[in-house]
CSV table of C-alpha atoms and ligand atoms in Angstrom, one decimal:
chain,number,residue,atom,x,y,z
S,9,MET,CA,197.8,145.6,63.6
S,10,HIS,CA,195.8,142.5,64.3
S,11,LYS,CA,193.1,142.4,66.9
S,12,LEU,CA,192.6,139.9,69.6
S,13,PHE,CA,189.3,138.9,71.2
S,14,VAL,CA,189.0,138.1,74.9
S,15,SER,CA,186.0,137.5,77.0
S,16,PRO,CA,185.0,140.4,79.4
S,17,GLU,CA,185.2,138.0,82.4
S,18,ASP,CA,188.7,137.2,81.7
S,19,ILE,CA,189.9,140.6,82.2
S,20,ARG,CA,191.0,141.1,85.9
S,21,ASP,CA,193.0,144.3,87.2
S,22,ASN,CA,193.7,145.5,83.8
S,23,THR,CA,195.4,142.3,82.8
S,24,VAL,CA,194.3,139.5,80.6
S,25,THR,CA,195.9,136.0,79.8
S,26,VAL,CA,195.2,134.4,76.5
S,27,THR,CA,195.6,130.5,76.0
S,28,GLY,CA,194.4,128.0,73.2
S,29,ASN,CA,194.3,128.6,69.5
S,30,ASP,CA,194.9,132.2,69.8
S,31,VAL,CA,198.3,131.7,71.4
S,32,GLU,CA,199.5,129.7,68.2
S,33,HIS,CA,198.3,132.7,66.1
S,34,LEU,CA,200.3,135.1,68.5
S,35,HIS,CA,203.4,132.9,68.1
S,36,ALA,CA,203.1,132.9,64.3
S,37,LEU,CA,202.9,136.9,64.3
S,38,ARG,CA,206.2,136.6,66.3
S,39,VAL,CA,204.6,138.8,69.1
S,40,LYS,CA,207.1,139.6,71.8
S,41,GLU,CA,207.2,141.3,75.2
S,42,GLY,CA,206.6,145.0,74.9
S,43,ASP,CA,204.7,144.9,71.5
S,44,ASP,CA,201.5,146.9,71.3
S,45,ILE,CA,198.4,145.1,70.5
S,46,LYS,CA,194.6,145.9,70.3
S,47,ILE,CA,192.3,143.8,72.2
S,48,SER,CA,188.4,143.6,72.0
S,49,ASP,CA,186.2,142.3,74.6
S,50,GLY,CA,183.8,141.5,71.6
S,51,VAL,CA,180.8,143.1,73.6
S,52,ALA,CA,181.4,146.8,74.2
S,53,LEU,CA,185.0,148.0,74.8
S,54,ASN,CA,188.4,147.9,73.0
S,55,TYR,CA,191.8,148.3,74.6
S,56,ASP,CA,195.2,149.4,73.7
S,57,ALA,CA,197.4,146.6,75.3
S,58,VAL,CA,201.0,145.7,75.7
S,59,VAL,CA,202.3,142.3,75.8
S,60,LYS,CA,203.7,141.3,79.4
S,61,GLU,CA,204.6,137.9,79.0
S,62,VAL,CA,204.9,135.3,76.1
S,63,ARG,CA,205.0,131.6,77.1
S,64,LYS,CA,204.7,128.4,75.2
S,65,ASN,CA,201.0,128.0,76.1
S,66,SER,CA,199.9,131.4,77.1
S,67,VAL,CA,200.5,135.3,76.5
S,68,SER,CA,199.6,138.0,78.9
S,69,PHE,CA,198.7,141.5,78.3
S,70,GLU,CA,198.6,144.6,80.3
S,71,LEU,CA,195.4,146.8,79.3
S,72,ILE,CA,196.6,150.5,79.0
S,73,LYS,CA,193.5,152.3,77.6
S,74,SER,CA,189.9,151.5,76.9
S,75,TYR,CA,187.5,153.0,74.3
S,76,GLU,CA,184.2,152.4,72.6
S,77,PHE,CA,184.0,150.2,69.5
S,78,GLU,CA,184.8,152.2,66.4
S,79,ASN,CA,185.0,149.8,63.6
S,80,GLU,CA,181.5,148.4,63.3
S,81,PRO,CA,179.1,149.7,60.7
S,82,LYS,CA,176.1,151.8,61.8
S,83,ILE,CA,173.7,149.2,60.4
S,84,ASP,CA,173.3,145.6,61.6
S,85,ILE,CA,173.6,143.7,58.4
S,86,THR,CA,172.6,139.9,58.0
S,87,VAL,CA,173.8,137.9,55.2
S,88,TYR,CA,171.5,135.1,54.2
S,89,CYS,CA,173.3,132.6,51.8
S,90,ALA,CA,172.4,129.5,50.3
S,91,LEU,CA,174.6,126.4,51.4
S,92,LEU,CA,177.3,126.5,48.6
S,93,LYS,CA,179.7,123.9,47.2
S,94,GLY,CA,183.4,123.0,48.5
S,95,GLY,CA,185.0,125.9,50.4
S,96,SER,CA,182.6,128.4,49.1
S,97,ASN,CA,180.6,128.9,52.5
S,98,GLU,CA,183.9,129.9,54.1
S,99,ASP,CA,185.0,132.3,51.3
S,100,VAL,CA,181.5,133.9,51.9
S,101,ILE,CA,182.3,134.1,55.6
S,102,LYS,CA,185.7,135.6,55.4
S,103,GLN,CA,184.5,138.2,52.9
S,104,ALA,CA,181.4,138.9,54.8
S,105,VAL,CA,183.2,139.5,58.0
S,106,GLU,CA,185.7,141.9,56.2
S,107,LEU,CA,182.9,143.8,54.7
S,108,GLY,CA,181.1,144.5,58.1
S,109,ALA,CA,178.3,141.8,58.3
S,110,ASN,CA,177.0,141.3,61.7
S,111,LYS,CA,175.6,137.7,61.1
S,112,ILE,CA,176.0,135.2,58.2
S,113,VAL,CA,173.3,132.5,58.1
S,114,PHE,CA,173.3,129.6,55.8
S,115,PHE,CA,170.0,128.1,54.4
S,116,SER,CA,168.9,125.4,52.3
S,117,SER,CA,167.1,126.2,48.8
S,118,SER,CA,165.7,124.0,46.3
S,119,ASN,CA,168.6,124.3,43.8
S,120,CYS,CA,171.1,123.7,46.7
S,121,ILE,CA,173.6,121.2,45.4
S,122,ALA,CA,175.9,121.3,48.5
S,123,GLU,CA,175.9,118.5,51.0
S,124,LYS,CA,174.5,119.7,54.2
S,125,ARG,CA,177.2,118.7,56.8
S,126,GLU,CA,177.2,120.4,59.9
S,127,LYS,CA,180.6,122.7,60.0
S,128,GLY,CA,179.4,125.1,62.9
S,129,GLU,CA,182.8,125.0,64.8
S,130,LYS,CA,184.9,125.3,61.7
S,131,TYR,CA,182.6,128.4,60.4
S,132,ALA,CA,182.9,130.1,64.0
S,133,LYS,CA,186.7,129.6,63.9
S,134,THR,CA,186.8,131.1,60.2
S,135,ALA,CA,184.7,134.1,61.6
S,136,ARG,CA,186.9,134.7,64.5
S,137,GLN,CA,190.1,134.8,62.4
S,138,ALA,CA,188.7,136.9,59.5
S,139,ALA,CA,187.5,139.3,62.4
S,140,MET,CA,191.0,139.6,64.0
S,141,GLN,CA,192.5,140.0,60.6
S,142,ALA,CA,190.0,142.8,59.7
S,143,GLY,CA,190.3,144.5,62.9
S,144,ARG,CA,186.6,144.1,63.8
S,145,ASP,CA,185.3,145.1,67.1
S,146,ARG,CA,183.0,142.1,67.4
S,147,ILE,CA,183.1,138.6,66.0
S,148,PRO,CA,180.0,138.0,63.6
S,149,GLU,CA,177.9,135.0,64.4
S,150,VAL,CA,177.6,132.2,61.9
S,151,VAL,CA,174.4,130.2,61.7
S,152,SER,CA,173.8,127.3,59.6
S,153,GLY,CA,170.8,124.8,59.1
S,154,VAL,CA,168.1,127.4,58.4
S,155,THR,CA,165.1,126.6,56.2
S,156,PHE,CA,164.2,128.6,53.2
S,157,ALA,CA,161.0,129.6,55.2
S,158,GLU,CA,162.9,130.9,58.2
S,159,MET,CA,165.2,132.7,55.9
S,160,ILE,CA,162.3,134.6,54.4
S,161,ASP,CA,161.0,135.5,58.0
S,162,GLY,CA,164.5,136.9,58.8
S,163,LEU,CA,164.3,139.1,55.7
S,164,ALA,CA,160.8,140.2,56.5
S,165,ALA,CA,162.0,141.3,60.0
S,166,ALA,CA,164.8,143.9,58.6
S,167,ASP,CA,164.4,147.4,58.1
S,168,ILE,CA,165.8,147.0,54.4
S,169,SER,CA,165.5,143.6,53.0
S,170,ALA,CA,166.5,142.2,49.4
S,171,PHE,CA,165.9,139.0,47.9
S,172,PHE,CA,168.6,138.9,45.1
S,173,HIS,CA,167.5,137.3,41.8
S,174,GLU,CA,169.3,137.6,38.6
S,175,LYS,CA,165.9,138.0,36.8
S,176,ALA,CA,164.9,141.1,38.8
S,177,ASP,CA,165.2,144.6,37.6
S,178,LEU,CA,164.8,146.6,40.8
S,179,PRO,CA,168.3,148.2,41.9
S,180,LEU,CA,169.6,147.8,45.3
S,181,TYR,CA,170.2,151.5,45.5
S,182,ASP,CA,166.3,152.1,44.9
S,183,VAL,CA,165.4,149.9,47.8
S,184,ILE,CA,167.9,151.8,49.9
S,185,LEU,CA,166.3,155.1,49.0
S,186,THR,CA,162.9,154.0,50.3
S,187,LYS,CA,164.0,153.9,54.1
S,188,LYS,CA,165.1,156.7,56.1
S,189,ASP,CA,167.6,155.9,58.9
S,190,PRO,CA,167.4,152.2,58.8
S,191,ARG,CA,168.8,150.2,61.7
S,192,SER,CA,168.9,146.8,60.0
S,193,ALA,CA,169.6,145.3,56.7
S,194,ALA,CA,169.3,141.6,55.5
S,195,PHE,CA,169.6,140.1,52.0
S,196,ALA,CA,169.5,136.6,50.4
S,197,VAL,CA,171.7,135.2,47.8
S,198,GLY,CA,170.7,132.0,46.2
S,199,PRO,CA,172.9,128.9,45.4
S,200,GLU,CA,175.1,128.3,42.4
S,201,GLY,CA,171.9,127.1,40.4
S,202,GLY,CA,170.0,130.3,41.4
S,203,PHE,CA,166.6,130.7,43.1
S,204,SER,CA,163.7,128.7,41.5
S,205,ASP,CA,161.0,131.0,40.1
S,206,LYS,CA,158.7,129.5,42.7
S,207,GLU,CA,161.1,130.6,45.4
S,208,ALA,CA,161.2,134.2,43.9
S,209,GLU,CA,157.3,134.1,44.0
S,210,ILE,CA,157.5,133.3,47.8
S,211,ALA,CA,159.5,136.3,48.3
S,212,ILE,CA,157.3,138.6,46.3
S,213,GLN,CA,154.1,137.2,48.0
S,214,LYS,CA,155.8,138.1,51.6
S,215,GLY,CA,156.4,141.7,50.3
S,216,ILE,CA,160.2,141.1,50.2
S,217,PRO,CA,161.8,143.2,47.4
S,218,VAL,CA,163.2,140.9,44.6
S,219,VAL,CA,166.4,142.9,43.7
S,220,SER,CA,169.1,143.0,41.0
S,221,LEU,CA,172.7,143.4,41.4
S,222,GLY,CA,173.3,144.5,37.8
S,223,LYS,CA,172.9,143.1,34.3
S,224,ARG,CA,175.8,140.5,34.7
S,225,ILE,CA,175.4,137.1,36.5
S,226,LEU,CA,177.5,137.1,39.5
S,227,ARG,CA,178.7,133.9,41.2
S,228,ALA,CA,177.1,133.0,44.4
S,229,VAL,CA,180.3,134.2,46.2
S,230,THR,CA,180.5,137.5,44.4
S,231,ALA,CA,176.8,138.3,45.2
S,232,PRO,CA,177.2,138.9,48.9
S,233,LEU,CA,180.5,140.8,48.3
S,234,CYS,CA,178.7,143.1,46.0
S,235,ALA,CA,175.6,143.8,48.1
S,236,LEU,CA,177.8,144.4,51.2
S,237,SER,CA,179.9,146.9,49.3
S,238,VAL,CA,176.9,148.9,48.2
S,239,LEU,CA,175.2,148.9,51.7
S,240,THR,CA,178.7,149.9,53.6
S,241,SER,CA,179.2,152.7,50.9
S,242,VAL,CA,176.0,154.0,52.0
S,243,TYR,CA,175.6,153.2,55.7
S,244,ASP,CA,179.2,153.1,57.1
S,245,ARG,CA,180.4,156.5,56.6
C,18,SAH,N1,170.8,130.9,38.2
C,18,SAH,C1,172.1,131.4,37.7
C,18,SAH,C2,173.1,131.8,38.5
C,18,SAH,C3,172.8,132.0,39.9
C,18,SAH,S1,173.9,133.0,40.7
C,18,SAH,C4,172.7,130.5,36.7
C,18,SAH,O1,173.0,129.2,36.9
C,18,SAH,O2,172.9,130.9,35.6
C,18,SAH,C5,173.7,132.8,42.4
C,18,SAH,C6,173.0,133.8,43.3
C,18,SAH,O3,173.6,135.1,43.0
C,18,SAH,C7,171.4,134.0,42.6
C,18,SAH,O4,170.6,133.1,43.1
C,18,SAH,C8,171.3,135.5,43.0
C,18,SAH,O5,170.9,135.4,44.5
C,18,SAH,C9,172.8,136.1,43.1
C,18,SAH,N2,172.8,136.8,42.0
C,18,SAH,C10,173.7,136.7,40.8
C,18,SAH,N3,173.8,137.6,39.9
C,18,SAH,C11,172.9,138.4,40.2
C,18,SAH,C12,172.3,139.8,39.6
C,18,SAH,N4,172.8,140.2,38.5
C,18,SAH,N5,171.3,140.3,40.4
C,18,SAH,C13,170.8,139.9,41.4
C,18,SAH,N6,171.2,138.6,42.1
C,18,SAH,C14,172.2,137.9,41.5
């Protein structure tokens, strides 16, 4: 069942009315009066709800029961991804949202060939739709326009961090074994052309593990997917 996101302040007397883009989505799903649906306030609570009224520009729901979030990983994962070409950034957003990332950050790197156009609104919409489809309890935040240095600081602040580089030997699982009960993880994936040796050197100097995802070279869109699968297989049980 798809999930709908509302703002907590829009909930009054156990009812909530949705307008805007989500209405189109609900019409496309052919939602009708009496249907059951799951709603999240995106902050703390999920609700079992029933459709009360379907109109052209709005849909109203009655909230039947509330309960705490149950579909979020136990660890806060941030994906740092170098700006990629074409629609690849959006592929990364969709997959990262499905696989449990809490934040997706696009940064610039010396081998980036992507144009640095600001697409914040589009990215936020992609994350929202992916979260609805995946039944997430919250909508992951997407940030763009971050520098390489800011990305490195972000990695350094996490309990588990990994700078993925195809020339590295250190397996991600070995990094995981070094930390007991981590609360956060952050990793960085380079652009299509990879990280430069100089960039990998900066990560090493800052004490960030430079990590391998296996002996094969993964595409930039595949690498986050692989890393998230490993992390959630360990921390999302
Ligand atoms: N420079 C390479 C490919 C880069 S792949 C080339 O052009 O041949 C894009 C990014 O995916 C890399 O920067 C790295 O972050 C990640 N990546 C791909 N395969 C990897 C592997 N086996 N181990 C670690 N990281 C990998």
